[in-house]
Short mmCIF file of the C-alpha atoms (twelve columns), coordinates in Angstrom:
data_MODEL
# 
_entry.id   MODEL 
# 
loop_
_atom_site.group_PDB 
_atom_site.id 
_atom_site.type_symbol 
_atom_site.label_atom_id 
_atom_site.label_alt_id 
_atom_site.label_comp_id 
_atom_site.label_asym_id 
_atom_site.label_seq_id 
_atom_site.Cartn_x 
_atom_site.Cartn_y 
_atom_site.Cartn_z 
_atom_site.pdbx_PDB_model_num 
ATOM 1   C CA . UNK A 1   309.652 143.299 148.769 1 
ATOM 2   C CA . UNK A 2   310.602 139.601 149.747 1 
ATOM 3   C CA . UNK A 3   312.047 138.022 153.348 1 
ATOM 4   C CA . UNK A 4   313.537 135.128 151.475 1 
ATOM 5   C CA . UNK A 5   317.172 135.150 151.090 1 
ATOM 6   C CA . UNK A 6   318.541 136.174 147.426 1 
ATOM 7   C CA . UNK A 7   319.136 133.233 145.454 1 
ATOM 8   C CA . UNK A 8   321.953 133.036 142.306 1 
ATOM 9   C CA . UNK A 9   320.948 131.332 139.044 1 
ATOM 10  C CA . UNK A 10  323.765 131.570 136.851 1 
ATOM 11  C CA . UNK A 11  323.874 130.830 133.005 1 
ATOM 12  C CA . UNK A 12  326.616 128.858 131.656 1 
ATOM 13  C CA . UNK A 13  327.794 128.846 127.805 1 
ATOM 14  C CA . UNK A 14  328.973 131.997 127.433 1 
ATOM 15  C CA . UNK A 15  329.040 132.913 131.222 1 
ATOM 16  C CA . UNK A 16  330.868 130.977 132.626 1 
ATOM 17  C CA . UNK A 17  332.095 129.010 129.947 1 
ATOM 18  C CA . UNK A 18  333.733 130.821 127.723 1 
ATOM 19  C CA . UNK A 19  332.616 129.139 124.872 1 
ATOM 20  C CA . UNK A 20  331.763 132.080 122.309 1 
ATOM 21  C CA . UNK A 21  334.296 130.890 119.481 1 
ATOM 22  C CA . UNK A 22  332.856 127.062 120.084 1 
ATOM 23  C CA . UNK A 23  329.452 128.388 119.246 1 
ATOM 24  C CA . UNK A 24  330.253 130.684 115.911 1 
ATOM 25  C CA . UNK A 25  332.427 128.029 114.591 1 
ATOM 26  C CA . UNK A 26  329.568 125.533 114.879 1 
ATOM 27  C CA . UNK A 27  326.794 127.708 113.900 1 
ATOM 28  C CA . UNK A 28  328.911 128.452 110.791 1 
ATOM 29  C CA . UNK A 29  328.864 124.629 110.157 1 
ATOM 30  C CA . UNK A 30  325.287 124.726 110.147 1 
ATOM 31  C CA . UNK A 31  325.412 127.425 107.823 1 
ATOM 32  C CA . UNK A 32  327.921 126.340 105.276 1 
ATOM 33  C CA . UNK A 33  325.733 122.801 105.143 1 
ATOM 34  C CA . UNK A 34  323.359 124.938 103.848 1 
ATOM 35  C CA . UNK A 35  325.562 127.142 101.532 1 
ATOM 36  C CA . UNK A 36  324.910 130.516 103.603 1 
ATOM 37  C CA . UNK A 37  327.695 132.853 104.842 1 
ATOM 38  C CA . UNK A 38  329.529 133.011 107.445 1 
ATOM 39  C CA . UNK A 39  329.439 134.957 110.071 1 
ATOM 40  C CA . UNK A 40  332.103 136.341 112.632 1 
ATOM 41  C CA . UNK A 41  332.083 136.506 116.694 1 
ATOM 42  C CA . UNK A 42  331.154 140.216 116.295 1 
ATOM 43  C CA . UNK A 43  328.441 139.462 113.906 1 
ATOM 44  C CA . UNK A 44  326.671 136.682 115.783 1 
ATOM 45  C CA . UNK A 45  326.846 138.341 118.994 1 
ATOM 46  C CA . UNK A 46  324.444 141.489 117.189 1 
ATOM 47  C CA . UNK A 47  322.289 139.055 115.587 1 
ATOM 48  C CA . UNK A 48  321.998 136.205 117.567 1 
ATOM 49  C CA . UNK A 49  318.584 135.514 119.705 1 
ATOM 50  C CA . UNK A 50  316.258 133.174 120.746 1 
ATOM 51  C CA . UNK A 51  314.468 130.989 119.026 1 
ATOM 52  C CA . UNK A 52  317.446 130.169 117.807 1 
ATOM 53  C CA . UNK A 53  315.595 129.070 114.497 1 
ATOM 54  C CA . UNK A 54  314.916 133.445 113.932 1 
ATOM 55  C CA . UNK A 55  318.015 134.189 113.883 1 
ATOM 56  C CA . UNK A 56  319.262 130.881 111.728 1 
ATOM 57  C CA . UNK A 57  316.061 132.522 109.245 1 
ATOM 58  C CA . UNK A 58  316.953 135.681 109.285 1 
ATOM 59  C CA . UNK A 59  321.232 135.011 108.292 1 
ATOM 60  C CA . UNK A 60  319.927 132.207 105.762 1 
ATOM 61  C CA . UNK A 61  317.328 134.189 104.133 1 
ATOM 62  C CA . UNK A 62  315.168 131.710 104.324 1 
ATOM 63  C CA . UNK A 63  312.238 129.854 107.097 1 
ATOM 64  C CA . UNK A 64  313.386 127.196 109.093 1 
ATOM 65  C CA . UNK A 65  310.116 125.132 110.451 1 
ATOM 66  C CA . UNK A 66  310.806 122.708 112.846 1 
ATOM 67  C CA . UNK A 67  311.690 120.057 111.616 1 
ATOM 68  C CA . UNK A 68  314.441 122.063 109.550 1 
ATOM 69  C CA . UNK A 69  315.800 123.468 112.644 1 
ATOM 70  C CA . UNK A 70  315.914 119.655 114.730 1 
ATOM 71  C CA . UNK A 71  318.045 118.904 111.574 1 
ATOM 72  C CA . UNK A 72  319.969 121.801 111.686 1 
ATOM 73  C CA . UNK A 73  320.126 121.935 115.852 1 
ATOM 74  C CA . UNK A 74  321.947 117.869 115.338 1 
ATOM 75  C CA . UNK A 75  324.345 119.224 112.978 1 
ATOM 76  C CA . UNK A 76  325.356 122.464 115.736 1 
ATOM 77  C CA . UNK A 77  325.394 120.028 118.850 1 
ATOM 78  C CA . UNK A 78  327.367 117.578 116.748 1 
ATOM 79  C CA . UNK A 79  330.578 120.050 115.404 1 
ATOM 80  C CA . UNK A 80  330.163 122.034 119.249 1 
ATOM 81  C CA . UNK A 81  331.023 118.624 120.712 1 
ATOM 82  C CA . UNK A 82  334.518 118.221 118.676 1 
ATOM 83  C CA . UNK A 83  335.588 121.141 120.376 1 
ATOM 84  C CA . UNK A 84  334.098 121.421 123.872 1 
ATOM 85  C CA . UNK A 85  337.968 120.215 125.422 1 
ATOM 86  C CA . UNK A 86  339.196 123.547 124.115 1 
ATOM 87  C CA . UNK A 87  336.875 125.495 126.038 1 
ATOM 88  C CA . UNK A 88  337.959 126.888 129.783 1 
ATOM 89  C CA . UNK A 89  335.914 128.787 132.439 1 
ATOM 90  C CA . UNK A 90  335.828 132.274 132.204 1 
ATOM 91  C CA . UNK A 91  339.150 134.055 133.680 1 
ATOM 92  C CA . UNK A 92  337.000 135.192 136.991 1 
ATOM 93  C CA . UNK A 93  333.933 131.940 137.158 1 
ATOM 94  C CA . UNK A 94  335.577 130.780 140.254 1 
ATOM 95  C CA . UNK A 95  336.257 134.041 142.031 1 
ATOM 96  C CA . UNK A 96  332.543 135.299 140.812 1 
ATOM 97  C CA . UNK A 97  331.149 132.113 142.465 1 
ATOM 98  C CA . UNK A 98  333.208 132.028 145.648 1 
ATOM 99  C CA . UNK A 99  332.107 136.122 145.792 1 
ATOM 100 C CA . UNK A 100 327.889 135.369 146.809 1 
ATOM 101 C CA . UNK A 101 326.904 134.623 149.987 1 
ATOM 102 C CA . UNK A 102 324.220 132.739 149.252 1 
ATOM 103 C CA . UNK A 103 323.090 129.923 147.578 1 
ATOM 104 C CA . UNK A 104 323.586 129.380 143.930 1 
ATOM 105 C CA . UNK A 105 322.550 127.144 141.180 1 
ATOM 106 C CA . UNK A 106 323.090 126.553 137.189 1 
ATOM 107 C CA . UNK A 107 320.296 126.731 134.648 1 
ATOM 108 C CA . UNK A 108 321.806 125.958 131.254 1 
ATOM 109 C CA . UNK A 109 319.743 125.459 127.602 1 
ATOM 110 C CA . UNK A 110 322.114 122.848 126.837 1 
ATOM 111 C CA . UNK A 111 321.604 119.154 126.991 1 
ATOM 112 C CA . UNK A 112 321.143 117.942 130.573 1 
ATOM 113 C CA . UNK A 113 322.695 115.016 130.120 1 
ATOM 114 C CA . UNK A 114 325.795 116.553 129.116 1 
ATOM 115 C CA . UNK A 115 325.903 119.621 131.073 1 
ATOM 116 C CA . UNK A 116 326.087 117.552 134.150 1 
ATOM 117 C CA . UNK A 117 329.092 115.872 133.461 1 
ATOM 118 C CA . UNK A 118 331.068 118.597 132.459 1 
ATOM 119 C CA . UNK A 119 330.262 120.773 134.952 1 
ATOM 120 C CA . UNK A 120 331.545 118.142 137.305 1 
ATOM 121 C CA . UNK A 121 334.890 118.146 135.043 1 
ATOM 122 C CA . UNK A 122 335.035 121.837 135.765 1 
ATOM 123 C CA . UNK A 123 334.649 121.005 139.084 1 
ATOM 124 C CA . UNK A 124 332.107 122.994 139.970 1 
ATOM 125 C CA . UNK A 125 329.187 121.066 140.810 1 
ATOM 126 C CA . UNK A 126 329.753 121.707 144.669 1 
ATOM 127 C CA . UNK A 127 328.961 125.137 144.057 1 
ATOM 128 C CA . UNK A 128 325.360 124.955 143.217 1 
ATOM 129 C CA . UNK A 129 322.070 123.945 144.923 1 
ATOM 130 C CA . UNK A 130 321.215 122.416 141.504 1 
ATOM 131 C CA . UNK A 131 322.217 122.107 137.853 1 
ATOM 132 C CA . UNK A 132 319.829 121.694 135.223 1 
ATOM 133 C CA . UNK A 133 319.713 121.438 131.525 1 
ATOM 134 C CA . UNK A 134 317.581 121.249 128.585 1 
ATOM 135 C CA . UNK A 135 315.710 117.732 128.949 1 
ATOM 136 C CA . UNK A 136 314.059 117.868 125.349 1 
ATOM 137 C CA . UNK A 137 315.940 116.663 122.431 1 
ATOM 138 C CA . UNK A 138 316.246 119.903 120.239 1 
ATOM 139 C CA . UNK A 139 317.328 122.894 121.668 1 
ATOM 140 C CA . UNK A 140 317.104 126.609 120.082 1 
ATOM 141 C CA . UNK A 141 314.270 127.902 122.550 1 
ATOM 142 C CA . UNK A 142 313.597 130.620 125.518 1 
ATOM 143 C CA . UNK A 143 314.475 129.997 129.179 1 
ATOM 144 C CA . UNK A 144 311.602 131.378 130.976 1 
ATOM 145 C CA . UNK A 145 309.854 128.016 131.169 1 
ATOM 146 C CA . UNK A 146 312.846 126.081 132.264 1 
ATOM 147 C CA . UNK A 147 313.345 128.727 134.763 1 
ATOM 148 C CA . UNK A 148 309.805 128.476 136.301 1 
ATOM 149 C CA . UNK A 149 310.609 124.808 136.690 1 
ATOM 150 C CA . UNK A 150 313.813 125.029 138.004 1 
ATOM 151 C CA . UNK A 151 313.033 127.311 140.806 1 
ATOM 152 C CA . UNK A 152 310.052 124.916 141.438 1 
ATOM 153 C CA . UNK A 153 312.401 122.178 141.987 1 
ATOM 154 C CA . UNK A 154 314.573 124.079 144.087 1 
ATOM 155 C CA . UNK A 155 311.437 125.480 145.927 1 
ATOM 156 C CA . UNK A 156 312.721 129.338 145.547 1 
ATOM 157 C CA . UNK A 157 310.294 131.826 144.736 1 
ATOM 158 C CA . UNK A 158 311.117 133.735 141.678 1 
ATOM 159 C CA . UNK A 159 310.922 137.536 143.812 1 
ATOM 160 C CA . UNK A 160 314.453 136.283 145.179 1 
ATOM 161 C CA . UNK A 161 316.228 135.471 142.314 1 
ATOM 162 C CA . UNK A 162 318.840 136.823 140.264 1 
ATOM 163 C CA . UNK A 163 319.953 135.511 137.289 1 
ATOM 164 C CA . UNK A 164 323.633 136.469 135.667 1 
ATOM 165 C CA . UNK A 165 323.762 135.925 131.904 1 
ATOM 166 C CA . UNK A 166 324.885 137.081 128.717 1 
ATOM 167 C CA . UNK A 167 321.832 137.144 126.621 1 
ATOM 168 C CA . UNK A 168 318.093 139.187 126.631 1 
ATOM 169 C CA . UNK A 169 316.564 135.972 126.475 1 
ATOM 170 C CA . UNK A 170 318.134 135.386 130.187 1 
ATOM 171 C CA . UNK A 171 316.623 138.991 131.359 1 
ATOM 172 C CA . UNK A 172 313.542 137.791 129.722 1 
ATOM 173 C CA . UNK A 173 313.481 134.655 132.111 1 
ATOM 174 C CA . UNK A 174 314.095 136.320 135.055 1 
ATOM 175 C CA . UNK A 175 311.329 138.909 134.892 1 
ATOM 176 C CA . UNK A 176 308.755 136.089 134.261 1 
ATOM 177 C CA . UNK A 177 309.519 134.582 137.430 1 
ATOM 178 C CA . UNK A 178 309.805 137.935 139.031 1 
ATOM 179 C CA . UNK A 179 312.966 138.049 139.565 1 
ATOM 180 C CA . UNK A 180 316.325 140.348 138.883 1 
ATOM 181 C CA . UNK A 181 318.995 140.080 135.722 1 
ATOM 182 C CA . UNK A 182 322.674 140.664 135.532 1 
ATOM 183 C CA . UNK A 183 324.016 140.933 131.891 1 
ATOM 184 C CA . UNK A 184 327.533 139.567 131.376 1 
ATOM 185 C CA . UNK A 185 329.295 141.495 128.072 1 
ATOM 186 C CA . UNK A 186 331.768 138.513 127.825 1 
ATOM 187 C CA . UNK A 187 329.210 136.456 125.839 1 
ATOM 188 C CA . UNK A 188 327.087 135.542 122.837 1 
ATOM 189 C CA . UNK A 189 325.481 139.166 122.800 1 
ATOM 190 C CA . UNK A 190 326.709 142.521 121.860 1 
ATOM 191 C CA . UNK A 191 327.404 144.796 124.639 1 
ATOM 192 C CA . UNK A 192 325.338 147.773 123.182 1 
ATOM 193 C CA . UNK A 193 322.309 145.547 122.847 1 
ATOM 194 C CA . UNK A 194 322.487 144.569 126.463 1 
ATOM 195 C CA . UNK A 195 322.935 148.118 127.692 1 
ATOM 196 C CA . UNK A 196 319.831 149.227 125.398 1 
ATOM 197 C CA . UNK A 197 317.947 146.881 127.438 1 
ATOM 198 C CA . UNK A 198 317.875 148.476 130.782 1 
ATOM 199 C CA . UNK A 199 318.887 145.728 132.589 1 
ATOM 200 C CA . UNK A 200 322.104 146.328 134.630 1 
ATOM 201 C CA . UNK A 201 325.286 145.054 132.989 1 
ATOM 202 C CA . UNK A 202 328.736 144.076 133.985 1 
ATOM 203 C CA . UNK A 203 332.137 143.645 131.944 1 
ATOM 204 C CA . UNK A 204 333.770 140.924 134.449 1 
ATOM 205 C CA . UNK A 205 331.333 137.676 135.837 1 
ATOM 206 C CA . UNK A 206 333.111 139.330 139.630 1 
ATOM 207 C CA . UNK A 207 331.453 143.175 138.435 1 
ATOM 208 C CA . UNK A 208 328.358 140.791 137.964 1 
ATOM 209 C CA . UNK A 209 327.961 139.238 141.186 1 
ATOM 210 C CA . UNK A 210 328.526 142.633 142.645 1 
ATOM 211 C CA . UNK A 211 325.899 143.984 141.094 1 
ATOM 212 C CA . UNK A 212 323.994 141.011 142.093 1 
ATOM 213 C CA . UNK A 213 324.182 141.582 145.663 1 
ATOM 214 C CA . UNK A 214 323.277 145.228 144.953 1 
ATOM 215 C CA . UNK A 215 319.927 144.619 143.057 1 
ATOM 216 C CA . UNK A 216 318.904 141.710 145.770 1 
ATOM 217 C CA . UNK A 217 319.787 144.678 148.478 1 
ATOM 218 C CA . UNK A 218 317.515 147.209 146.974 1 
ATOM 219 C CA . UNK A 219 314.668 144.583 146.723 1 
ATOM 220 C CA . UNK A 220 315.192 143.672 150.499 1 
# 
């Protein structure tokens, strides 16, 4: 049980940015530069995890050490970047966000240094406490750790958090810091292999925040 007032985390590519077609064209990129298949939305959303370098293994048939996947991680970033103007919010973002009462920040695994920006294009950045992205230079790994420092910067203890994303890897975070997860179906990951997880799980980012509130009530 916690006093503190729930706090929001939310994910953002493929929560609320819907940026799921973005990310499978671009992963096929990576891929075809190395002559493997290619996959569809429906097949990368069942396969897809974290380290990102597993799954690229695991469709490829072959390892990917590091410095294989920082080659392979430029060539994603690069072909996601020639089509990040196509991408819009999710249909409810705004309505989801205006629908907590409390405060609310962004904790994204993509570059920092361009998540920022474009979150301000979206106009969104007045929304949230905070907004933080990956500060390393390759990408591909779990959230838990930039979770832990996120709330650390924000000075919110982990008990009174919850976290909406689409991915287990986002459930994964949240419990490390002791906090609660949301799963959003409208993302990178199957909707049977978020509802195997236990975790509750919501069709719409609104359902999501509703269920937020509910799972920060029960902890109250």
């Amino acid at each position: 049980m916690t006093s503190a007032p729930p706090h929001l985390v939310w994910d953002w590519n493929g929560t609320l940015l819907n940026d799921l077609s973005l990310v499978v064209s671009a992963t096929n990129v990576v891929f075809a530069s190395l002559g493997g298949p290619t996959v569809t939305p429906d097949e990368h959303r069942v396969r897809f995890r974290r380290p990102i370098a597993e799954y690229y293994a695991e469709v490829l048939g072959q390892a990917v050490d590091d410095d294989e996947f920082g080659r392979l991680d430029k060539i994603f970033h690069d072909a996601y970047r020639t089509g990040l103007t196509t991408c819009e919010l999710a249909a409810d973002a705004r309505a989801a966000m205006a629908a907590w009462p409390g405060s609310q920040s962004l904790l994204s695994m993509w570059f920092h240094e361009e998540l920022v920006p474009t979150v301000h294009t979206y106009g969104l950045t007045s929304h949230f406490t905070r907004v933080d992205g990956l500060r390393a230079t390759v990408g591909g790994g779990r959230k838990a750790e930039s979770l832990q420092l996120h709330l650390a910067e924000l000075g919110v203890d982990g008990a009174s958090v919850v976290l909406i994303g689409d991915s287990i890897d986002d459930a994964d975070a949240a419990l490390a810091v002791g906090g609660r997860a949301v799963l959003y179906t409208g993302g990178f990951t199957d909707p049977t292999r978020l509802r195997a997880s236990g975790h509750p799980v919501a069709d719409t980012l609104t359902d999501a925040v509703a269920l937020a509130r509910e799972v920060s009530s029960a902890d109250r």
